[in-house]
mmCIF file of C-alpha atoms and ligand atoms in Angstrom:
data_model
loop_
_atom_site.group_PDB
_atom_site.id
_atom_site.type_symbol
_atom_site.label_atom_id
_atom_site.label_comp_id
_atom_site.label_asym_id
_atom_site.label_seq_id
_atom_site.Cartn_x
_atom_site.Cartn_y
_atom_site.Cartn_z
ATOM 1 C CA MET O 1 -50.949 52.898 55.215
ATOM 2 C CA LEU O 2 -47.988 54.317 54.166
ATOM 3 C CA ILE O 3 -45.057 55.216 56.657
ATOM 4 C CA VAL O 4 -43.530 58.209 55.376
ATOM 5 C CA MET O 5 -40.774 58.583 56.975
ATOM 6 C CA LYS O 6 -38.302 61.198 57.696
ATOM 7 C CA PRO O 7 -35.789 63.035 55.777
ATOM 8 C CA ASP O 8 -32.810 61.572 56.619
ATOM 9 C CA ALA O 9 -34.028 58.632 58.141
ATOM 10 C CA THR O 10 -31.038 56.540 58.298
ATOM 11 C CA GLN O 11 -31.835 53.276 56.384
ATOM 12 C CA ALA O 12 -31.273 51.605 59.382
ATOM 13 C CA ASP O 13 -34.555 52.786 60.497
ATOM 14 C CA ILE O 14 -36.148 51.878 57.097
ATOM 15 C CA ASP O 15 -35.178 48.564 58.102
ATOM 16 C CA ARG O 16 -37.015 48.487 61.512
ATOM 17 C CA VAL O 17 -40.093 49.964 60.428
ATOM 18 C CA VAL O 18 -40.129 46.801 57.716
ATOM 19 C CA GLU O 19 -39.024 44.759 60.279
ATOM 20 C CA VAL O 20 -41.693 44.986 62.707
ATOM 21 C CA ILE O 21 -44.627 45.521 59.488
ATOM 22 C CA GLU O 22 -43.141 41.467 58.754
ATOM 23 C CA THR O 23 -43.827 40.611 62.375
ATOM 24 C CA LEU O 24 -47.236 41.534 61.629
ATOM 25 C CA GLY O 25 -48.007 39.297 59.702
ATOM 26 C CA PHE O 26 -47.162 41.777 56.513
ATOM 27 C CA ARG O 27 -45.504 42.874 53.627
ATOM 28 C CA GLY O 28 -43.360 46.254 53.539
ATOM 29 C CA HIS O 29 -42.671 47.947 50.522
ATOM 30 C CA ALA O 30 -39.895 51.165 50.982
ATOM 31 C CA MET O 31 -39.804 52.834 47.894
ATOM 32 C CA PRO O 32 -36.810 55.388 48.164
ATOM 33 C CA GLY O 33 -38.429 59.111 46.816
ATOM 34 C CA GLU O 34 -36.091 62.284 46.245
ATOM 35 C CA ASN O 35 -36.715 64.063 49.052
ATOM 36 C CA ARG O 36 -37.882 61.169 51.404
ATOM 37 C CA THR O 37 -38.667 57.037 52.008
ATOM 38 C CA ALA O 38 -42.410 55.556 52.190
ATOM 39 C CA ILE O 39 -43.140 52.243 52.968
ATOM 40 C CA GLY O 40 -45.801 50.889 51.309
ATOM 41 C CA ILE O 41 -48.274 48.344 53.915
ATOM 42 C CA THR O 42 -50.264 45.117 52.074
ATOM 43 C CA GLY O 43 -51.364 42.087 52.654
ATOM 44 C CA ASN O 44 -53.052 44.292 55.752
ATOM 45 C CA ARG O 45 -56.989 42.574 55.557
ATOM 46 C CA GLY O 46 -58.055 46.027 57.717
ATOM 47 C CA ALA O 47 -56.661 49.105 59.105
ATOM 48 C CA VAL O 48 -52.984 49.218 60.218
ATOM 49 C CA ASP O 49 -53.293 50.138 63.799
ATOM 50 C CA PRO O 50 -50.540 53.756 63.644
ATOM 51 C CA THR O 51 -49.066 53.595 66.946
ATOM 52 C CA HIS O 52 -46.974 51.068 65.395
ATOM 53 C CA PHE O 53 -44.603 52.614 64.343
ATOM 54 C CA GLU O 54 -45.539 56.686 65.758
ATOM 55 C CA ASN O 55 -42.624 56.333 67.899
ATOM 56 C CA LEU O 56 -40.436 54.767 65.855
ATOM 57 C CA PRO O 57 -36.905 55.860 64.373
ATOM 58 C CA GLY O 58 -37.213 58.114 61.239
ATOM 59 C CA VAL O 59 -40.738 57.531 60.697
ATOM 60 C CA ALA O 60 -43.022 61.346 60.578
ATOM 61 C CA ASP O 61 -46.609 60.135 59.497
ATOM 62 C CA ALA O 62 -48.491 56.788 59.542
ATOM 63 C CA ILE O 63 -51.015 57.461 56.915
ATOM 64 C CA ARG O 64 -54.537 55.608 55.702
ATOM 65 C CA VAL O 65 -54.130 54.281 51.938
ATOM 66 C CA THR O 66 -58.198 54.316 51.796
ATOM 67 C CA LYS O 67 -57.959 54.110 47.687
ATOM 68 C CA PRO O 68 -57.810 50.237 46.363
ATOM 69 C CA TYR O 69 -53.734 50.457 45.116
ATOM 70 C CA LYS O 70 -51.663 51.596 47.298
ATOM 71 C CA LEU O 71 -47.661 50.591 45.571
ATOM 72 C CA VAL O 72 -48.879 52.767 41.679
ATOM 73 C CA SER O 73 -50.404 55.642 43.563
ATOM 74 C CA ASN O 74 -47.667 59.237 43.162
ATOM 75 C CA ASP O 75 -49.627 59.559 47.320
ATOM 76 C CA LEU O 76 -46.346 56.432 47.969
ATOM 77 C CA LYS O 77 -43.697 58.626 46.077
ATOM 78 C CA PRO O 78 -44.819 61.787 44.517
ATOM 79 C CA GLU O 79 -41.621 61.533 41.876
ATOM 80 C CA ARG O 80 -42.002 59.736 38.892
ATOM 81 C CA SER O 81 -40.943 56.257 38.435
ATOM 82 C CA ALA O 82 -38.009 55.571 35.990
ATOM 83 C CA ILE O 83 -37.538 52.452 34.245
ATOM 84 C CA LYS O 84 -34.410 50.692 33.273
ATOM 85 C CA VAL O 85 -35.090 48.290 30.503
ATOM 86 C CA GLY O 86 -31.532 46.560 29.608
ATOM 87 C CA ASN O 87 -29.049 49.911 29.597
ATOM 88 C CA ALA O 88 -32.040 52.468 28.523
ATOM 89 C CA PHE O 89 -34.945 54.569 30.991
ATOM 90 C CA ILE O 90 -38.298 54.259 30.407
ATOM 91 C CA GLY O 91 -40.010 57.373 32.624
ATOM 92 C CA ASP O 92 -36.989 60.153 32.632
ATOM 93 C CA GLY O 93 -38.906 62.646 30.837
ATOM 94 C CA SER O 94 -37.320 61.596 27.251
ATOM 95 C CA ILE O 95 -40.271 59.615 24.568
ATOM 96 C CA ALA O 96 -39.013 55.445 24.937
ATOM 97 C CA MET O 97 -39.252 54.384 21.448
ATOM 98 C CA ILE O 98 -40.427 50.804 21.027
ATOM 99 C CA ALA O 99 -40.327 49.727 17.933
ATOM 100 C CA GLY O 100 -39.953 46.704 16.206
ATOM 101 C CA PRO O 101 -42.062 43.817 13.711
ATOM 102 C CA CYS O 102 -45.447 41.968 15.610
ATOM 103 C CA ALA O 103 -43.815 38.921 15.700
ATOM 104 C CA VAL O 104 -40.706 37.606 14.843
ATOM 105 C CA GLU O 105 -41.462 35.775 11.646
ATOM 106 C CA ASN O 106 -37.659 34.412 11.021
ATOM 107 C CA PRO O 107 -34.079 36.349 11.012
ATOM 108 C CA ASP O 108 -34.000 38.432 8.588
ATOM 109 C CA GLN O 109 -37.315 39.997 8.623
ATOM 110 C CA VAL O 110 -35.942 40.813 13.205
ATOM 111 C CA PHE O 111 -32.561 42.296 11.484
ATOM 112 C CA ALA O 112 -33.656 44.292 8.868
ATOM 113 C CA ALA O 113 -36.652 46.171 11.160
ATOM 114 C CA ALA O 114 -33.606 46.027 14.111
ATOM 115 C CA GLU O 115 -31.626 47.174 11.255
ATOM 116 C CA ALA O 116 -34.174 50.142 10.831
ATOM 117 C CA VAL O 117 -35.158 50.817 14.896
ATOM 118 C CA ALA O 118 -30.965 51.149 15.480
ATOM 119 C CA LYS O 119 -30.038 53.765 13.026
ATOM 120 C CA SER O 120 -33.191 55.687 13.796
ATOM 121 C CA GLY O 121 -31.548 55.674 18.039
ATOM 122 C CA ALA O 122 -34.440 54.571 19.373
ATOM 123 C CA ARG O 123 -33.224 52.355 22.187
ATOM 124 C CA PHE O 124 -35.606 49.464 22.055
ATOM 125 C CA PHE O 125 -37.331 46.460 20.069
ATOM 126 C CA ARG O 126 -40.310 44.887 20.193
ATOM 127 C CA GLY O 127 -41.360 41.441 19.010
ATOM 128 C CA GLY O 128 -43.925 38.534 20.060
ATOM 129 C CA ALA O 129 -41.997 34.732 20.360
ATOM 130 C CA PHE O 130 -45.235 33.738 22.128
ATOM 131 C CA LYS O 131 -48.416 35.658 20.076
ATOM 132 C CA PRO O 132 -51.799 35.734 22.293
ATOM 133 C CA ARG O 133 -53.687 34.710 18.179
ATOM 134 C CA THR O 134 -58.074 34.796 18.626
ATOM 135 C CA SER O 135 -57.662 31.775 16.111
ATOM 136 C CA PRO O 136 -55.335 28.939 17.121
ATOM 137 C CA TYR O 137 -54.919 28.470 13.009
ATOM 138 C CA ALA O 138 -53.100 30.988 12.961
ATOM 139 C CA PHE O 139 -49.574 31.820 13.201
ATOM 140 C CA GLN O 140 -48.208 31.552 17.232
ATOM 141 C CA GLY O 141 -44.807 32.604 17.007
ATOM 142 C CA LEU O 142 -41.251 30.900 16.913
ATOM 143 C CA GLY O 143 -41.465 30.669 21.001
ATOM 144 C CA GLU O 144 -37.761 30.102 22.551
ATOM 145 C CA GLU O 145 -36.159 30.240 19.073
ATOM 146 C CA GLY O 146 -37.386 33.683 18.715
ATOM 147 C CA LEU O 147 -35.781 34.992 21.794
ATOM 148 C CA LYS O 148 -33.204 33.714 20.171
ATOM 149 C CA ILE O 149 -33.136 35.655 17.786
ATOM 150 C CA LEU O 150 -33.889 38.275 19.590
ATOM 151 C CA ALA O 151 -30.695 38.445 21.492
ATOM 152 C CA GLU O 152 -28.772 38.534 19.037
ATOM 153 C CA VAL O 153 -30.682 41.554 17.780
ATOM 154 C CA ARG O 154 -29.127 43.011 21.138
ATOM 155 C CA GLU O 155 -26.241 42.040 20.775
ATOM 156 C CA ARG O 156 -25.746 42.829 17.280
ATOM 157 C CA PHE O 157 -27.746 46.593 17.308
ATOM 158 C CA GLY O 158 -27.274 46.765 21.609
ATOM 159 C CA LEU O 159 -31.273 47.480 21.405
ATOM 160 C CA ASN O 160 -32.735 46.594 25.072
ATOM 161 C CA ILE O 161 -35.831 43.496 23.671
ATOM 162 C CA VAL O 162 -39.899 43.995 25.043
ATOM 163 C CA THR O 163 -41.065 40.569 24.351
ATOM 164 C CA GLU O 164 -44.823 39.188 24.916
ATOM 165 C CA ALA O 165 -44.665 36.266 27.874
ATOM 166 C CA MET O 166 -48.185 34.705 28.307
ATOM 167 C CA ASP O 167 -47.840 31.587 30.655
ATOM 168 C CA GLU O 168 -44.852 31.355 33.768
ATOM 169 C CA ARG O 169 -42.595 29.542 31.311
ATOM 170 C CA GLY O 170 -42.831 32.358 28.717
ATOM 171 C CA ILE O 171 -42.009 34.637 31.901
ATOM 172 C CA ASP O 172 -38.692 32.348 32.731
ATOM 173 C CA LEU O 173 -37.919 32.521 29.012
ATOM 174 C CA VAL O 174 -38.157 36.496 28.671
ATOM 175 C CA ASP O 175 -36.425 36.672 31.872
ATOM 176 C CA GLU O 176 -33.685 35.183 31.000
ATOM 177 C CA TYR O 177 -33.345 36.424 27.039
ATOM 178 C CA GLY O 178 -35.872 39.567 27.099
ATOM 179 C CA ASP O 179 -35.408 42.783 28.960
ATOM 180 C CA CYS O 180 -38.721 43.020 29.887
ATOM 181 C CA ILE O 181 -41.527 40.630 29.890
ATOM 182 C CA GLN O 182 -45.243 42.193 28.293
ATOM 183 C CA ILE O 183 -47.896 41.236 29.526
ATOM 184 C CA GLY O 184 -50.771 40.656 26.303
ATOM 185 C CA ALA O 185 -54.356 43.295 26.286
ATOM 186 C CA ARG O 186 -55.894 40.088 27.721
ATOM 187 C CA ASN O 187 -53.940 38.608 29.984
ATOM 188 C CA MET O 188 -53.881 42.417 31.866
ATOM 189 C CA GLN O 189 -56.481 40.012 34.397
ATOM 190 C CA ASN O 190 -54.295 37.437 34.276
ATOM 191 C CA PHE O 191 -54.120 37.882 38.323
ATOM 192 C CA SER O 192 -51.790 34.528 39.013
ATOM 193 C CA LEU O 193 -49.483 35.394 35.731
ATOM 194 C CA LEU O 194 -48.743 39.340 36.940
ATOM 195 C CA LYS O 195 -48.522 37.258 40.091
ATOM 196 C CA TYR O 196 -45.199 35.559 38.932
ATOM 197 C CA ALA O 197 -44.387 38.248 37.153
ATOM 198 C CA GLY O 198 -43.743 40.542 39.899
ATOM 199 C CA ARG O 199 -40.935 37.814 41.007
ATOM 200 C CA ALA O 200 -39.926 38.132 38.456
ATOM 201 C CA LYS O 201 -36.058 39.537 37.371
ATOM 202 C CA LYS O 202 -37.300 42.437 34.721
ATOM 203 C CA PRO O 203 -38.952 45.293 34.265
ATOM 204 C CA VAL O 204 -43.046 44.216 33.141
ATOM 205 C CA LEU O 205 -44.820 46.167 30.285
ATOM 206 C CA LEU O 206 -48.508 45.491 30.993
ATOM 207 C CA LYS O 207 -50.978 46.604 28.531
ATOM 208 C CA ARG O 208 -54.348 47.619 29.289
ATOM 209 C CA GLY O 209 -56.965 45.265 28.555
ATOM 210 C CA LEU O 210 -59.701 45.305 26.371
ATOM 211 C CA SER O 211 -62.057 46.427 28.053
ATOM 212 C CA ALA O 212 -60.857 47.719 31.093
ATOM 213 C CA THR O 213 -60.966 50.267 33.809
ATOM 214 C CA LEU O 214 -58.847 52.889 35.410
ATOM 215 C CA ASP O 215 -58.915 50.934 38.257
ATOM 216 C CA GLU O 216 -58.602 47.512 36.731
ATOM 217 C CA PHE O 217 -55.750 49.137 35.470
ATOM 218 C CA LEU O 218 -53.698 49.851 37.492
ATOM 219 C CA LEU O 219 -54.975 46.892 40.000
ATOM 220 C CA ALA O 220 -53.549 44.730 37.497
ATOM 221 C CA ALA O 221 -49.684 46.964 38.420
ATOM 222 C CA GLU O 222 -50.362 47.225 41.823
ATOM 223 C CA TYR O 223 -50.687 42.577 40.772
ATOM 224 C CA VAL O 224 -47.266 42.638 40.079
ATOM 225 C CA MET O 225 -45.995 45.011 42.352
ATOM 226 C CA SER O 226 -47.367 43.727 45.530
ATOM 227 C CA GLU O 227 -45.253 40.556 44.633
ATOM 228 C CA GLY O 228 -42.064 43.408 44.506
ATOM 229 C CA ASN O 229 -41.790 43.649 41.154
ATOM 230 C CA TYR O 230 -41.910 47.491 41.469
ATOM 231 C CA ASN O 231 -40.397 47.784 37.574
ATOM 232 C CA VAL O 232 -44.164 48.321 35.534
ATOM 233 C CA ILE O 233 -44.425 49.963 32.179
ATOM 234 C CA LEU O 234 -48.252 50.813 31.725
ATOM 235 C CA CYS O 235 -49.625 50.433 27.865
ATOM 236 C CA GLU O 236 -52.933 51.848 27.110
ATOM 237 C CA ARG O 237 -53.444 50.199 23.972
ATOM 238 C CA GLY O 238 -57.191 50.033 23.089
ATOM 239 C CA ILE O 239 -60.105 49.497 23.831
ATOM 240 C CA ARG O 240 -63.314 47.759 22.375
ATOM 241 C CA THR O 241 -66.397 50.410 21.870
ATOM 242 C CA PHE O 242 -69.268 50.358 18.897
ATOM 243 C CA ALA O 243 -66.867 52.270 17.365
ATOM 244 C CA ASP O 244 -65.718 49.785 14.331
ATOM 245 C CA HIS O 245 -63.643 52.940 12.632
ATOM 246 C CA ALA O 246 -60.543 51.813 14.223
ATOM 247 C CA ARG O 247 -59.442 48.148 15.353
ATOM 248 C CA ASN O 248 -59.914 49.759 18.985
ATOM 249 C CA THR O 249 -59.992 53.060 20.796
ATOM 250 C CA LEU O 250 -57.972 54.510 21.265
ATOM 251 C CA ASP O 251 -58.508 56.087 24.686
ATOM 252 C CA LEU O 252 -55.779 58.581 24.563
ATOM 253 C CA SER O 253 -57.737 60.470 28.086
ATOM 254 C CA ILE O 254 -56.757 57.591 30.586
ATOM 255 C CA VAL O 255 -52.506 59.122 29.794
ATOM 256 C CA PRO O 256 -53.319 62.148 31.874
ATOM 257 C CA ALA O 257 -55.750 60.655 34.132
ATOM 258 C CA LEU O 258 -53.052 57.355 34.906
ATOM 259 C CA ASN O 259 -50.400 60.306 35.104
ATOM 260 C CA ARG O 260 -52.356 62.100 37.969
ATOM 261 C CA ILE O 261 -52.719 58.682 40.364
ATOM 262 C CA SER O 262 -49.387 56.703 39.456
ATOM 263 C CA HIS O 263 -45.838 57.508 39.618
ATOM 264 C CA LEU O 264 -45.548 54.495 36.789
ATOM 265 C CA PRO O 265 -44.362 55.767 33.255
ATOM 266 C CA VAL O 266 -47.835 55.344 30.979
ATOM 267 C CA ILE O 267 -46.516 54.454 27.081
ATOM 268 C CA VAL O 268 -49.046 54.544 24.080
ATOM 269 C CA ASP O 269 -49.423 51.900 21.679
ATOM 270 C CA PRO O 270 -51.463 53.331 17.980
ATOM 271 C CA SER O 271 -50.986 50.273 16.229
ATOM 272 C CA HIS O 272 -53.243 47.812 18.342
ATOM 273 C CA GLY O 273 -55.370 51.285 19.017
ATOM 274 C CA THR O 274 -55.883 52.098 16.268
ATOM 275 C CA GLY O 275 -54.472 48.400 13.273
ATOM 276 C CA HIS O 276 -54.472 51.184 10.704
ATOM 277 C CA ASN O 277 -50.636 52.478 9.371
ATOM 278 C CA TYR O 278 -52.795 55.559 7.730
ATOM 279 C CA MET O 279 -53.919 56.406 11.625
ATOM 280 C CA VAL O 280 -50.774 55.408 13.617
ATOM 281 C CA THR O 281 -48.537 57.999 13.609
ATOM 282 C CA PRO O 282 -50.994 60.637 13.638
ATOM 283 C CA LEU O 283 -51.850 58.828 17.209
ATOM 284 C CA ALA O 284 -48.743 58.252 17.594
ATOM 285 C CA ARG O 285 -48.484 62.340 17.705
ATOM 286 C CA ALA O 286 -51.889 62.713 19.806
ATOM 287 C CA GLY O 287 -50.834 60.262 22.726
ATOM 288 C CA ILE O 288 -46.881 61.739 23.153
ATOM 289 C CA ALA O 289 -48.845 65.446 22.801
ATOM 290 C CA VAL O 290 -51.676 64.244 26.301
ATOM 291 C CA GLY O 291 -48.075 63.288 28.058
ATOM 292 C CA ALA O 292 -46.670 59.535 26.818
ATOM 293 C CA ASP O 293 -43.348 58.449 28.682
ATOM 294 C CA GLY O 294 -42.775 57.081 25.354
ATOM 295 C CA LEU O 295 -44.653 55.373 21.975
ATOM 296 C CA ILE O 296 -44.569 51.414 20.971
ATOM 297 C CA ILE O 297 -45.180 51.052 17.066
ATOM 298 C CA GLU O 298 -45.034 48.443 14.580
ATOM 299 C CA ILE O 299 -42.853 48.537 11.626
ATOM 300 C CA HIS O 300 -42.123 45.977 9.176
ATOM 301 C CA PRO O 301 -40.412 45.407 6.215
ATOM 302 C CA CYS O 302 -42.679 43.876 4.351
ATOM 303 C CA PRO O 303 -46.592 45.240 5.810
ATOM 304 C CA GLU O 304 -47.886 42.824 3.166
ATOM 305 C CA LYS O 305 -46.299 39.452 3.643
ATOM 306 C CA ALA O 306 -46.474 40.250 7.593
ATOM 307 C CA LEU O 307 -47.816 37.283 8.830
ATOM 308 C CA CYS O 308 -49.279 38.904 11.825
ATOM 309 C CA ASP O 309 -51.182 42.901 12.522
ATOM 310 C CA GLY O 310 -49.795 43.697 8.822
ATOM 311 C CA ALA O 311 -52.354 46.065 8.302
ATOM 312 C CA GLN O 312 -50.870 48.100 10.792
ATOM 313 C CA ALA O 313 -47.411 48.362 10.504
ATOM 314 C CA LEU O 314 -45.226 51.207 9.486
ATOM 315 C CA THR O 315 -42.833 50.821 6.821
ATOM 316 C CA PHE O 316 -39.686 51.872 7.572
ATOM 317 C CA GLY O 317 -39.748 55.060 5.790
ATOM 318 C CA GLN O 318 -42.973 55.660 8.001
ATOM 319 C CA TYR O 319 -41.815 54.892 11.156
ATOM 320 C CA GLU O 320 -38.455 56.384 9.836
ATOM 321 C CA ARG O 321 -40.646 59.724 9.414
ATOM 322 C CA LEU O 322 -42.339 58.870 12.573
ATOM 323 C CA TYR O 323 -39.453 59.321 14.666
ATOM 324 C CA GLU O 324 -37.978 62.297 13.262
ATOM 325 C CA ASP O 325 -41.513 64.012 14.623
ATOM 326 C CA VAL O 326 -40.736 62.969 18.169
ATOM 327 C CA ARG O 327 -37.600 63.947 18.096
ATOM 328 C CA ARG O 328 -38.661 67.458 17.016
ATOM 329 C CA PHE O 329 -41.548 67.327 19.663
ATOM 330 C CA GLN O 330 -39.193 66.330 22.423
ATOM 331 C CA LYS O 331 -37.081 69.552 20.768
ATOM 332 C CA ILE O 332 -39.564 72.078 21.876
ATOM 333 C CA ALA O 333 -40.825 70.508 24.762
ATOM 334 C CA ALA O 334 -37.770 70.705 26.244
ATOM 335 C CA ALA O 335 -37.007 74.557 24.477
ATOM 336 C CA GLU O 336 -40.610 75.361 26.201
ATOM 337 C CA LEU O 337 -39.608 73.986 29.347
ATOM 338 C CA ALA O 338 -36.403 76.493 29.993
ATOM 339 C CA LEU O 339 -38.479 79.573 28.804
ATOM 340 C CA THR O 340 -40.231 78.110 31.717
ATOM 341 C CA GLU O 341 -38.516 77.695 33.803
HETATM 342 C C1 PEP C 1 -48.464 42.840 21.113
HETATM 343 O O1 PEP C 1 -48.538 43.811 21.455
HETATM 344 O O2 PEP C 1 -47.947 41.578 19.709
HETATM 345 C C2 PEP C 1 -49.887 42.709 21.251
HETATM 346 C C3 PEP C 1 -50.450 41.378 20.810
HETATM 347 O O3 PEP C 1 -50.403 43.528 21.415
HETATM 348 P P1 PEP C 1 -52.091 43.653 22.384
HETATM 349 O O4 PEP C 1 -51.799 42.502 23.598
HETATM 350 O O5 PEP C 1 -52.089 45.043 22.981
HETATM 351 O O6 PEP C 1 -53.022 43.131 21.977
HETATM 352 MN MN1 MN C 2 -49.543 43.348 17.183
#
């Protein structure tokens, strides 16, 4: 059930509807939009009787939701969501660039990358302190030490920090040191972790699972939002297919598919999506062309020496050229928009 409020509904009207929802034993999620607020109801097993709400002040309509997801859907919020990450936005119409190394290896490596990212004009820095590695013998990340280095990046370079958490303790730590909690592809269906992230303060960057369908992906986002954290950014990072010319198959068709259904920002990760340095720039351009709100890109001062994912890391020079392309694209898109307005 979705309660659509009248454009002139007051905060008191909205609070009253949420109160009635809570009295029924459910949870109300008020989503303010440009023209009206809608209130999603979760926690109900069957249909909710609309007559509970019909005569409340400020209520325009009570609509049954037939889709499996509610809060991610643009039925609830027709306008696109811009998510604040630190002191900048993802999904505000600009193309967000999140760049940095796969893993935080040491201060010199991280600060060199941060300098390149800050110089390019990007606002977001990535780097894993907790690394989900296929082999238990591979470098697992520096843990809290790594987060401290990332916190220093924010201080020194003014970049907003996006970094992965793999468990509940990691979420608490990223909530403390970082600006955005990345939930990795392997944890996309770790439902207890998703719920925990839903109670965190910081926004969540949710990566698509290795074999997740669109519905599964959106329902994972729904898990986070149903706990009250509405600040979710979706990330397409490639899926497993029979194709073996790339590490994964970057499924760019999901970008317009998600944009059609959901108000959440969608970004593309051509680094994990391809696994090969030479494919990253072409697929990054393609991601922007299909309507992504941003990119997440791995870079390294010396890719051949990287402790993790060196084959897909861009050099600083390659990264700068890619970001130049992105800026050019943005200018063309803005000029075309001005022509059609
Ligand atoms: C990463 O971004 O460092 C990462 C591990 O990505 P994914 O979860 O998409 O594999
Ligand atoms: Mn990586």
